[in-house]
PDB file of C-alpha atoms and ligand atoms in Angstrom:
ATOM      1  CA  MET J   1       8.798  51.299  -1.476  1.00 89.00           C
ATOM      2  CA  ILE J   2      10.754  52.933  -4.308  1.00 95.00           C
ATOM      3  CA  GLU J   3      10.639  52.012  -7.931  1.00 97.00           C
ATOM      4  CA  LEU J   4      12.572  53.360 -10.901  1.00 98.00           C
ATOM      5  CA  LYS J   5      10.930  52.964 -14.271  1.00 98.00           C
ATOM      6  CA  GLU J   6      13.198  53.212 -17.279  1.00 98.00           C
ATOM      7  CA  VAL J   7      15.216  55.983 -15.738  1.00 98.00           C
ATOM      8  CA  SER J   8      17.887  57.601 -17.885  1.00 98.00           C
ATOM      9  CA  TYR J   9      20.075  60.407 -16.657  1.00 98.00           C
ATOM     10  CA  HIS J  10      22.320  62.735 -18.625  1.00 98.00           C
ATOM     11  CA  TYR J  11      24.599  65.195 -16.828  1.00 97.00           C
ATOM     12  CA  THR J  12      24.608  68.749 -18.163  1.00 96.00           C
ATOM     13  CA  ASP J  13      27.901  68.099 -19.972  1.00 97.00           C
ATOM     14  CA  GLY J  14      26.159  65.342 -21.931  1.00 94.00           C
ATOM     15  CA  THR J  15      27.531  62.355 -20.013  1.00 97.00           C
ATOM     16  CA  LYS J  16      24.963  59.573 -20.138  1.00 97.00           C
ATOM     17  CA  ALA J  17      25.264  58.177 -16.625  1.00 98.00           C
ATOM     18  CA  LEU J  18      22.119  56.016 -16.474  1.00 98.00           C
ATOM     19  CA  HIS J  19      20.400  54.221 -19.300  1.00 98.00           C
ATOM     20  CA  GLU J  20      16.838  52.915 -18.885  1.00 98.00           C
ATOM     21  CA  VAL J  21      17.285  51.666 -15.358  1.00 98.00           C
ATOM     22  CA  SER J  22      14.257  49.853 -13.931  1.00 98.00           C
ATOM     23  CA  LEU J  23      14.430  48.705 -10.359  1.00 96.00           C
ATOM     24  CA  THR J  24      12.109  47.951  -7.447  1.00 96.00           C
ATOM     25  CA  ILE J  25      13.403  48.347  -3.912  1.00 95.00           C
ATOM     26  CA  THR J  26      11.354  46.566  -1.281  1.00 91.00           C
ATOM     27  CA  ALA J  27      11.493  46.644   2.508  1.00 89.00           C
ATOM     28  CA  GLY J  28      13.801  44.555   4.625  1.00 89.00           C
ATOM     29  CA  ARG J  29      16.533  43.889   2.079  1.00 92.00           C
ATOM     30  CA  LYS J  30      20.291  44.089   2.125  1.00 94.00           C
ATOM     31  CA  ILE J  31      21.352  45.097  -1.354  1.00 96.00           C
ATOM     32  CA  ALA J  32      24.956  45.309  -2.509  1.00 96.00           C
ATOM     33  CA  VAL J  33      25.636  47.317  -5.646  1.00 98.00           C
ATOM     34  CA  LEU J  34      28.664  46.238  -7.616  1.00 97.00           C
ATOM     35  CA  GLY J  35      30.226  47.836 -10.662  1.00 97.00           C
ATOM     36  CA  ASN J  36      33.348  49.585 -11.870  1.00 96.00           C
ATOM     37  CA  ASN J  37      34.046  53.232 -11.196  1.00 95.00           C
ATOM     38  CA  GLY J  38      31.855  55.257 -13.496  1.00 96.00           C
ATOM     39  CA  ALA J  39      29.209  52.535 -13.824  1.00 98.00           C
ATOM     40  CA  GLY J  40      26.512  54.872 -12.474  1.00 98.00           C
ATOM     41  CA  LYS J  41      26.186  53.723  -8.862  1.00 97.00           C
ATOM     42  CA  SER J  42      26.402  57.203  -7.306  1.00 96.00           C
ATOM     43  CA  THR J  43      24.122  58.668  -9.953  1.00 97.00           C
ATOM     44  CA  LEU J  44      21.553  55.972  -9.173  1.00 98.00           C
ATOM     45  CA  PHE J  45      21.795  56.705  -5.438  1.00 97.00           C
ATOM     46  CA  LEU J  46      21.271  60.428  -5.992  1.00 96.00           C
ATOM     47  CA  HIS J  47      17.969  59.582  -7.680  1.00 98.00           C
ATOM     48  CA  LEU J  48      16.745  57.569  -4.698  1.00 97.00           C
ATOM     49  CA  ASN J  49      16.304  60.605  -2.472  1.00 93.00           C
ATOM     50  CA  GLY J  50      15.445  63.082  -5.170  1.00 96.00           C
ATOM     51  CA  LEU J  51      18.766  64.917  -5.415  1.00 95.00           C
ATOM     52  CA  LEU J  52      18.798  64.139  -9.117  1.00 97.00           C
ATOM     53  CA  ARG J  53      15.724  64.003 -11.272  1.00 97.00           C
ATOM     54  CA  PRO J  54      15.549  61.576 -14.207  1.00 98.00           C
ATOM     55  CA  THR J  55      16.167  63.037 -17.655  1.00 98.00           C
ATOM     56  CA  GLU J  56      13.764  60.366 -18.866  1.00 98.00           C
ATOM     57  CA  GLY J  57      11.659  57.828 -17.030  1.00 98.00           C
ATOM     58  CA  GLN J  58      10.037  57.972 -13.629  1.00 97.00           C
ATOM     59  CA  LEU J  59      10.469  57.451  -9.909  1.00 98.00           C
ATOM     60  CA  LEU J  60       7.571  55.855  -8.020  1.00 97.00           C
ATOM     61  CA  PHE J  61       7.377  56.414  -4.276  1.00 95.00           C
ATOM     62  CA  ASN J  62       5.048  54.166  -2.287  1.00 92.00           C
ATOM     63  CA  GLY J  63       3.312  53.288  -5.539  1.00 93.00           C
ATOM     64  CA  SER J  64       2.686  56.811  -6.885  1.00 95.00           C
ATOM     65  CA  PRO J  65       4.634  58.864  -9.410  1.00 96.00           C
ATOM     66  CA  PHE J  66       7.012  61.154  -7.541  1.00 97.00           C
ATOM     67  CA  THR J  67       6.382  64.845  -8.267  1.00 95.00           C
ATOM     68  CA  TYR J  68       9.480  66.544  -6.769  1.00 96.00           C
ATOM     69  CA  LYS J  69       7.256  69.012  -4.924  1.00 96.00           C
ATOM     70  CA  ARG J  70       8.558  70.342  -1.599  1.00 94.00           C
ATOM     71  CA  LYS J  71       6.342  68.223   0.640  1.00 93.00           C
ATOM     72  CA  GLN J  72       7.027  65.032  -1.275  1.00 94.00           C
ATOM     73  CA  LEU J  73      10.744  65.699  -1.283  1.00 94.00           C
ATOM     74  CA  GLN J  74      10.675  66.160   2.495  1.00 91.00           C
ATOM     75  CA  GLU J  75       8.825  62.883   2.926  1.00 92.00           C
ATOM     76  CA  LEU J  76      11.180  61.040   0.575  1.00 95.00           C
ATOM     77  CA  ARG J  77      14.253  62.410   2.344  1.00 91.00           C
ATOM     78  CA  ARG J  78      13.022  61.439   5.792  1.00 90.00           C
ATOM     79  CA  GLN J  79      12.568  57.881   4.580  1.00 93.00           C
ATOM     80  CA  VAL J  80      15.658  57.598   2.417  1.00 95.00           C
ATOM     81  CA  GLY J  81      18.948  58.369   4.139  1.00 94.00           C
ATOM     82  CA  LEU J  82      21.908  58.857   1.857  1.00 95.00           C
ATOM     83  CA  VAL J  83      25.505  58.636   3.033  1.00 94.00           C
ATOM     84  CA  PHE J  84      27.830  60.173   0.473  1.00 92.00           C
ATOM     85  CA  GLN J  85      31.194  58.818  -0.436  1.00 89.00           C
ATOM     86  CA  ASN J  86      32.826  62.092   0.578  1.00 90.00           C
ATOM     87  CA  PRO J  87      31.787  62.907   4.151  1.00 91.00           C
ATOM     88  CA  ASP J  88      32.762  66.583   3.789  1.00 92.00           C
ATOM     89  CA  THR J  89      29.603  67.144   1.757  1.00 90.00           C
ATOM     90  CA  GLN J  90      27.376  66.279   4.698  1.00 91.00           C
ATOM     91  CA  LEU J  91      29.158  67.621   7.779  1.00 95.00           C
ATOM     92  CA  PHE J  92      28.566  71.331   8.189  1.00 94.00           C
ATOM     93  CA  SER J  93      27.832  72.006  11.876  1.00 96.00           C
ATOM     94  CA  PRO J  94      30.277  73.396  14.467  1.00 96.00           C
ATOM     95  CA  THR J  95      30.499  69.986  16.169  1.00 97.00           C
ATOM     96  CA  VAL J  96      29.894  66.330  15.302  1.00 97.00           C
ATOM     97  CA  ARG J  97      27.124  66.153  17.890  1.00 97.00           C
ATOM     98  CA  GLU J  98      25.236  69.013  16.253  1.00 97.00           C
ATOM     99  CA  ASP J  99      25.586  67.351  12.868  1.00 97.00           C
ATOM    100  CA  VAL J 100      24.103  64.139  14.249  1.00 97.00           C
ATOM    101  CA  LEU J 101      21.270  66.009  15.992  1.00 97.00           C
ATOM    102  CA  TYR J 102      20.433  68.049  12.905  1.00 95.00           C
ATOM    103  CA  GLY J 103      18.471  65.378  10.979  1.00 93.00           C
ATOM    104  CA  PRO J 104      16.281  64.075  13.809  1.00 94.00           C
ATOM    105  CA  SER J 105      15.637  67.650  15.043  1.00 94.00           C
ATOM    106  CA  ASN J 106      13.811  68.291  11.798  1.00 89.00           C
ATOM    107  CA  LEU J 107      11.471  65.316  12.253  1.00 88.00           C
ATOM    108  CA  GLU J 108       8.547  66.056  14.509  1.00 87.00           C
ATOM    109  CA  TRP J 109       9.943  63.919  17.326  1.00 93.00           C
ATOM    110  CA  GLU J 110       9.894  64.466  21.102  1.00 96.00           C
ATOM    111  CA  GLN J 111      13.157  65.935  22.403  1.00 96.00           C
ATOM    112  CA  GLU J 112      13.872  62.711  24.300  1.00 97.00           C
ATOM    113  CA  ARG J 113      13.579  60.588  21.180  1.00 96.00           C
ATOM    114  CA  ILE J 114      15.851  62.981  19.274  1.00 96.00           C
ATOM    115  CA  GLU J 115      18.550  62.775  21.957  1.00 96.00           C
ATOM    116  CA  GLN J 116      18.182  59.017  22.214  1.00 96.00           C
ATOM    117  CA  ALA J 117      18.424  58.430  18.461  1.00 94.00           C
ATOM    118  CA  ALA J 118      21.487  60.683  18.189  1.00 96.00           C
ATOM    119  CA  LYS J 119      23.231  59.008  21.111  1.00 96.00           C
ATOM    120  CA  GLN J 120      22.521  55.537  19.769  1.00 93.00           C
ATOM    121  CA  ALA J 121      23.788  56.456  16.297  1.00 92.00           C
ATOM    122  CA  MET J 122      26.977  57.927  17.791  1.00 95.00           C
ATOM    123  CA  GLU J 123      27.532  54.843  19.939  1.00 92.00           C
ATOM    124  CA  GLN J 124      27.020  52.486  17.047  1.00 86.00           C
ATOM    125  CA  THR J 125      29.508  54.309  14.841  1.00 87.00           C
ATOM    126  CA  GLY J 126      32.045  54.994  17.605  1.00 89.00           C
ATOM    127  CA  VAL J 127      31.958  58.789  17.375  1.00 94.00           C
ATOM    128  CA  LEU J 128      30.796  59.586  20.944  1.00 95.00           C
ATOM    129  CA  GLU J 129      34.318  60.245  22.134  1.00 95.00           C
ATOM    130  CA  PHE J 130      34.812  63.103  19.679  1.00 96.00           C
ATOM    131  CA  GLN J 131      31.232  64.364  19.511  1.00 97.00           C
ATOM    132  CA  HIS J 132      32.268  67.837  20.681  1.00 97.00           C
ATOM    133  CA  LYS J 133      34.945  68.287  18.032  1.00 97.00           C
ATOM    134  CA  PRO J 134      34.475  70.279  14.828  1.00 97.00           C
ATOM    135  CA  PRO J 135      34.166  67.842  11.903  1.00 95.00           C
ATOM    136  CA  HIS J 136      37.035  69.434   9.993  1.00 92.00           C
ATOM    137  CA  PHE J 137      39.439  68.412  12.781  1.00 93.00           C
ATOM    138  CA  LEU J 138      38.672  64.736  12.272  1.00 93.00           C
ATOM    139  CA  SER J 139      40.508  62.095  10.280  1.00 88.00           C
ATOM    140  CA  ILE J 140      38.859  60.881   7.090  1.00 83.00           C
ATOM    141  CA  GLY J 141      37.709  57.682   8.816  1.00 84.00           C
ATOM    142  CA  GLN J 142      36.255  59.598  11.730  1.00 90.00           C
ATOM    143  CA  LYS J 143      34.438  61.943   9.361  1.00 92.00           C
ATOM    144  CA  LYS J 144      33.026  58.981   7.511  1.00 90.00           C
ATOM    145  CA  ARG J 145      31.659  57.520  10.711  1.00 90.00           C
ATOM    146  CA  ALA J 146      30.226  60.889  11.757  1.00 95.00           C
ATOM    147  CA  ALA J 147      28.473  61.170   8.392  1.00 94.00           C
ATOM    148  CA  ILE J 148      27.009  57.684   8.822  1.00 92.00           C
ATOM    149  CA  ALA J 149      25.882  58.582  12.365  1.00 94.00           C
ATOM    150  CA  SER J 150      24.135  61.724  11.126  1.00 95.00           C
ATOM    151  CA  VAL J 151      22.049  59.662   8.707  1.00 94.00           C
ATOM    152  CA  LEU J 152      21.468  56.680  11.033  1.00 91.00           C
ATOM    153  CA  ALA J 153      20.076  59.064  13.658  1.00 94.00           C
ATOM    154  CA  MET J 154      17.065  59.726  11.428  1.00 93.00           C
ATOM    155  CA  GLN J 155      16.225  56.008  11.417  1.00 91.00           C
ATOM    156  CA  PRO J 156      15.490  55.908   7.674  1.00 92.00           C
ATOM    157  CA  LYS J 157      13.512  53.121   6.039  1.00 93.00           C
ATOM    158  CA  LEU J 158      16.015  52.957   3.220  1.00 94.00           C
ATOM    159  CA  LEU J 159      19.626  53.573   4.103  1.00 94.00           C
ATOM    160  CA  VAL J 160      21.839  54.115   1.064  1.00 96.00           C
ATOM    161  CA  LEU J 161      25.604  54.192   1.474  1.00 95.00           C
ATOM    162  CA  ASP J 162      28.067  55.039  -1.239  1.00 94.00           C
ATOM    163  CA  GLU J 163      31.171  52.946  -0.538  1.00 92.00           C
ATOM    164  CA  PRO J 164      30.786  53.131   3.246  1.00 90.00           C
ATOM    165  CA  THR J 165      34.160  51.613   4.074  1.00 85.00           C
ATOM    166  CA  ALA J 166      36.292  53.565   1.597  1.00 81.00           C
ATOM    167  CA  GLY J 167      38.968  55.408   3.553  1.00 77.00           C
ATOM    168  CA  LEU J 168      38.421  53.440   6.759  1.00 80.00           C
ATOM    169  CA  ASP J 169      41.125  51.409   8.460  1.00 82.00           C
ATOM    170  CA  PRO J 170      40.351  47.670   8.727  1.00 85.00           C
ATOM    171  CA  TYR J 171      39.218  47.978  12.350  1.00 84.00           C
ATOM    172  CA  TYR J 172      36.526  50.549  11.539  1.00 78.00           C
ATOM    173  CA  ALA J 173      35.695  49.032   8.197  1.00 83.00           C
ATOM    174  CA  ARG J 174      34.765  45.838  10.005  1.00 82.00           C
ATOM    175  CA  LYS J 175      32.975  47.760  12.719  1.00 78.00           C
ATOM    176  CA  ILE J 176      30.818  49.598  10.189  1.00 80.00           C
ATOM    177  CA  LEU J 177      30.019  46.389   8.349  1.00 82.00           C
ATOM    178  CA  HIS J 178      29.012  44.698  11.610  1.00 80.00           C
ATOM    179  CA  LEU J 179      26.856  47.667  12.424  1.00 77.00           C
ATOM    180  CA  LEU J 180      25.119  47.385   9.053  1.00 81.00           C
ATOM    181  CA  THR J 181      24.448  43.726   9.768  1.00 79.00           C
ATOM    182  CA  ASP J 182      23.149  44.240  13.315  1.00 73.00           C
ATOM    183  CA  TRP J 183      21.210  47.382  12.617  1.00 71.00           C
ATOM    184  CA  HIS J 184      19.330  45.842   9.785  1.00 65.00           C
ATOM    185  CA  HIS J 185      15.856  44.718  10.698  1.00 66.00           C
ATOM    186  CA  GLU J 186      12.704  43.745   8.940  1.00 65.00           C
ATOM    187  CA  GLU J 187      11.441  47.133   7.920  1.00 76.00           C
ATOM    188  CA  THR J 188      14.708  48.659   6.828  1.00 85.00           C
ATOM    189  CA  THR J 189      16.497  48.195   3.566  1.00 93.00           C
ATOM    190  CA  ILE J 190      20.196  48.894   3.334  1.00 94.00           C
ATOM    191  CA  MET J 191      21.684  49.479  -0.084  1.00 96.00           C
ATOM    192  CA  LEU J 192      25.385  50.057  -0.450  1.00 96.00           C
ATOM    193  CA  SER J 193      27.993  50.137  -3.147  1.00 96.00           C
ATOM    194  CA  THR J 194      31.200  48.247  -2.584  1.00 93.00           C
ATOM    195  CA  HIS J 195      34.162  46.836  -4.442  1.00 91.00           C
ATOM    196  CA  ASP J 196      34.438  44.064  -1.854  1.00 89.00           C
ATOM    197  CA  VAL J 197      32.868  41.100  -3.612  1.00 92.00           C
ATOM    198  CA  ASP J 198      33.524  38.734  -0.687  1.00 89.00           C
ATOM    199  CA  PHE J 199      31.661  41.059   1.640  1.00 88.00           C
ATOM    200  CA  ALA J 200      28.799  41.422  -0.838  1.00 92.00           C
ATOM    201  CA  TYR J 201      28.529  37.644  -1.078  1.00 92.00           C
ATOM    202  CA  GLU J 202      28.409  37.245   2.707  1.00 89.00           C
ATOM    203  CA  TRP J 203      26.263  40.210   3.609  1.00 90.00           C
ATOM    204  CA  ALA J 204      23.787  40.911   0.822  1.00 93.00           C
ATOM    205  CA  ASP J 205      20.598  39.088   0.057  1.00 92.00           C
ATOM    206  CA  GLU J 206      20.330  40.909  -3.257  1.00 96.00           C
ATOM    207  CA  ILE J 207      23.041  41.929  -5.681  1.00 97.00           C
ATOM    208  CA  LEU J 208      22.751  44.691  -8.247  1.00 98.00           C
ATOM    209  CA  VAL J 209      25.456  44.773 -10.879  1.00 97.00           C
ATOM    210  CA  MET J 210      25.838  47.996 -12.851  1.00 98.00           C
ATOM    211  CA  LYS J 211      27.793  48.460 -16.030  1.00 98.00           C
ATOM    212  CA  GLN J 212      28.076  51.621 -18.109  1.00 98.00           C
ATOM    213  CA  GLY J 213      24.872  53.092 -16.733  1.00 98.00           C
ATOM    214  CA  SER J 214      22.763  49.974 -17.147  1.00 98.00           C
ATOM    215  CA  ILE J 215      21.727  47.169 -14.871  1.00 97.00           C
ATOM    216  CA  GLN J 216      23.651  44.109 -15.875  1.00 96.00           C
ATOM    217  CA  ALA J 217      22.104  41.866 -13.253  1.00 96.00           C
ATOM    218  CA  PHE J 218      19.805  42.199 -10.276  1.00 96.00           C
ATOM    219  CA  GLY J 219      18.693  39.284  -8.203  1.00 95.00           C
ATOM    220  CA  ARG J 220      19.085  37.209  -5.109  1.00 95.00           C
ATOM    221  CA  THR J 221      22.663  36.665  -4.049  1.00 95.00           C
ATOM    222  CA  VAL J 222      22.105  32.917  -4.254  1.00 92.00           C
ATOM    223  CA  ASP J 223      21.171  33.231  -7.911  1.00 93.00           C
ATOM    224  CA  ILE J 224      23.768  35.816  -8.944  1.00 92.00           C
ATOM    225  CA  PHE J 225      26.670  33.906  -7.396  1.00 88.00           C
ATOM    226  CA  ASN J 226      25.189  30.434  -7.663  1.00 80.00           C
ATOM    227  CA  LYS J 227      25.554  30.377  -3.912  1.00 63.00           C
ATOM    228  CA  PRO J 228      24.837  26.934  -2.508  1.00 64.00           C
TER     229      PRO J 228
HETATM  230  P1  ADP R 301      30.045  55.268  -9.957  1.00 82.94           P
HETATM  231  O1  ADP R 301      29.393  55.756  -8.699  1.00 82.94           O
HETATM  232  O2  ADP R 301      29.609  53.894 -10.333  1.00 82.94           O
HETATM  233  O3  ADP R 301      31.532  55.395  -9.929  1.00 82.94           O
HETATM  234  P2  ADP R 301      28.968  57.672 -11.187  1.00 82.94           P
HETATM  235  O4  ADP R 301      27.499  57.637 -11.022  1.00 82.94           O
HETATM  236  O5  ADP R 301      29.760  58.526 -10.254  1.00 82.94           O
HETATM  237  O6  ADP R 301      29.530  56.168 -11.167  1.00 82.94           O
HETATM  238  O7  ADP R 301      29.317  58.138 -12.661  1.00 82.94           O
HETATM  239  C1  ADP R 301      28.628  57.688 -13.803  1.00 82.94           C
HETATM  240  C2  ADP R 301      29.118  58.480 -15.001  1.00 82.94           C
HETATM  241  O8  ADP R 301      28.719  59.831 -14.870  1.00 82.94           O
HETATM  242  C3  ADP R 301      30.634  58.507 -15.158  1.00 82.94           C
HETATM  243  O9  ADP R 301      30.921  58.518 -16.531  1.00 82.94           O
HETATM  244  C4  ADP R 301      31.010  59.818 -14.517  1.00 82.94           C
HETATM  245  O10 ADP R 301      32.224  60.299 -15.036  1.00 82.94           O
HETATM  246  C5  ADP R 301      29.846  60.693 -14.876  1.00 82.94           C
HETATM  247  N1  ADP R 301      29.597  61.781 -13.909  1.00 82.94           N
HETATM  248  C6  ADP R 301      29.435  61.669 -12.571  1.00 82.94           C
HETATM  249  N2  ADP R 301      29.175  62.865 -12.006  1.00 82.94           N
HETATM  250  C7  ADP R 301      29.179  63.762 -13.027  1.00 82.94           C
HETATM  251  C8  ADP R 301      28.974  65.169 -13.108  1.00 82.94           C
HETATM  252  N3  ADP R 301      28.690  65.900 -12.032  1.00 82.94           N
HETATM  253  N4  ADP R 301      29.051  65.745 -14.332  1.00 82.94           N
HETATM  254  C9  ADP R 301      29.309  65.020 -15.428  1.00 82.94           C
HETATM  255  N5  ADP R 301      29.510  63.687 -15.426  1.00 82.94           N
HETATM  256  C10 ADP R 301      29.448  63.063 -14.235  1.00 82.94           C
HETATM  257  P1  ADP R 302      40.306  56.605  11.441  1.00 82.94           P
HETATM  258  O1  ADP R 302      38.857  56.470  11.791  1.00 82.94           O
HETATM  259  O2  ADP R 302      40.594  57.647  10.429  1.00 82.94           O
HETATM  260  O3  ADP R 302      40.937  55.307  11.088  1.00 82.94           O
HETATM  261  P2  ADP R 302      41.987  56.568  13.756  1.00 82.94           P
HETATM  262  O4  ADP R 302      42.572  55.324  13.242  1.00 82.94           O
HETATM  263  O5  ADP R 302      42.874  57.688  14.166  1.00 82.94           O
HETATM  264  O6  ADP R 302      40.961  57.210  12.767  1.00 82.94           O
HETATM  265  O7  ADP R 302      41.073  56.168  14.991  1.00 82.94           O
HETATM  266  C1  ADP R 302      40.095  57.036  15.465  1.00 82.94           C
HETATM  267  C2  ADP R 302      39.742  56.695  16.902  1.00 82.94           C
HETATM  268  O8  ADP R 302      39.430  55.311  17.011  1.00 82.94           O
HETATM  269  C3  ADP R 302      40.904  56.945  17.848  1.00 82.94           C
HETATM  270  O9  ADP R 302      40.393  57.629  18.977  1.00 82.94           O
HETATM  271  C4  ADP R 302      41.398  55.568  18.222  1.00 82.94           C
HETATM  272  O10 ADP R 302      41.771  55.546  19.582  1.00 82.94           O
HETATM  273  C5  ADP R 302      40.207  54.671  17.995  1.00 82.94           C
HETATM  274  N1  ADP R 302      40.649  53.354  17.496  1.00 82.94           N
HETATM  275  C6  ADP R 302      41.344  53.111  16.359  1.00 82.94           C
HETATM  276  N2  ADP R 302      41.610  51.814  16.219  1.00 82.94           N
HETATM  277  C7  ADP R 302      41.076  51.194  17.306  1.00 82.94           C
HETATM  278  C8  ADP R 302      41.020  49.855  17.752  1.00 82.94           C
HETATM  279  N3  ADP R 302      41.588  48.846  17.066  1.00 82.94           N
HETATM  280  N4  ADP R 302      40.368  49.590  18.894  1.00 82.94           N
HETATM  281  C9  ADP R 302      39.799  50.583  19.585  1.00 82.94           C
HETATM  282  N5  ADP R 302      39.820  51.883  19.215  1.00 82.94           N
HETATM  283  C10 ADP R 302      40.453  52.180  18.108  1.00 82.94           C
END
């Protein structure tokens, strides 16, 4: 689905955040990305939906070199949903409901499907009860769930979440993790960064370990952890 070929990325201040990262993401996987703060996880994620463009190397999308032209970017972003670590960066509408409707409204779907997808995403993340509130009135955990709902509603093929449970209380952390387990089905790949190694071990079928901008290991959970 998406392939990175020897991607390096340098921020404008000269920080070398990725170094020759090569990676193939296929359908139907649950991938946990581990690595210390600053290892390059977020920078990698920003490349997956075209928000950052490699300084060197290449992104392949459905087998072809990605060109970063408007149409291709639209197509990439409808297939790759990115949930940021800080929910404030993706909630901008007057109400939660409008934020959740925004994504699907831009896909050429029937009105009924749009409403249905939004409602389902809000149910799954537990935000229905405050759907009419302005996002800035919400707690950090509620915002996080609203941000996840707004991306889930687009039913992406690749769902990428940057530390989805950071800032959540244990009840909602567990709820989100259950959701990510249930929601997952054959055609969808979920990729998330986490510091919770136990969760990664239980949940993921592939583990990607990043260190100082490079891939230290990438493989099946059974192989990475010697899981019996
Ligand atoms: P992680 O998500 O694993 O914590 P990041 O991708 O956020 O790692 O960061 C990788 C490296 O890039 C770090 O050294 C970080 O300080 C740096 N970095 C991240 N964002 C920026 C930015 N906007 N400008 C300059 N350096 C950045
Ligand atoms: P946060 O998502 O930031 O942790 P709160 O803890 O205030 O926010 O909870 C947000 C909403 O979720 C509240 O309306 C609260 O009633 C509900 N809630 C919190 N914990 C539980 C729980 N254990 N069971 C059911 N509902 C809960």
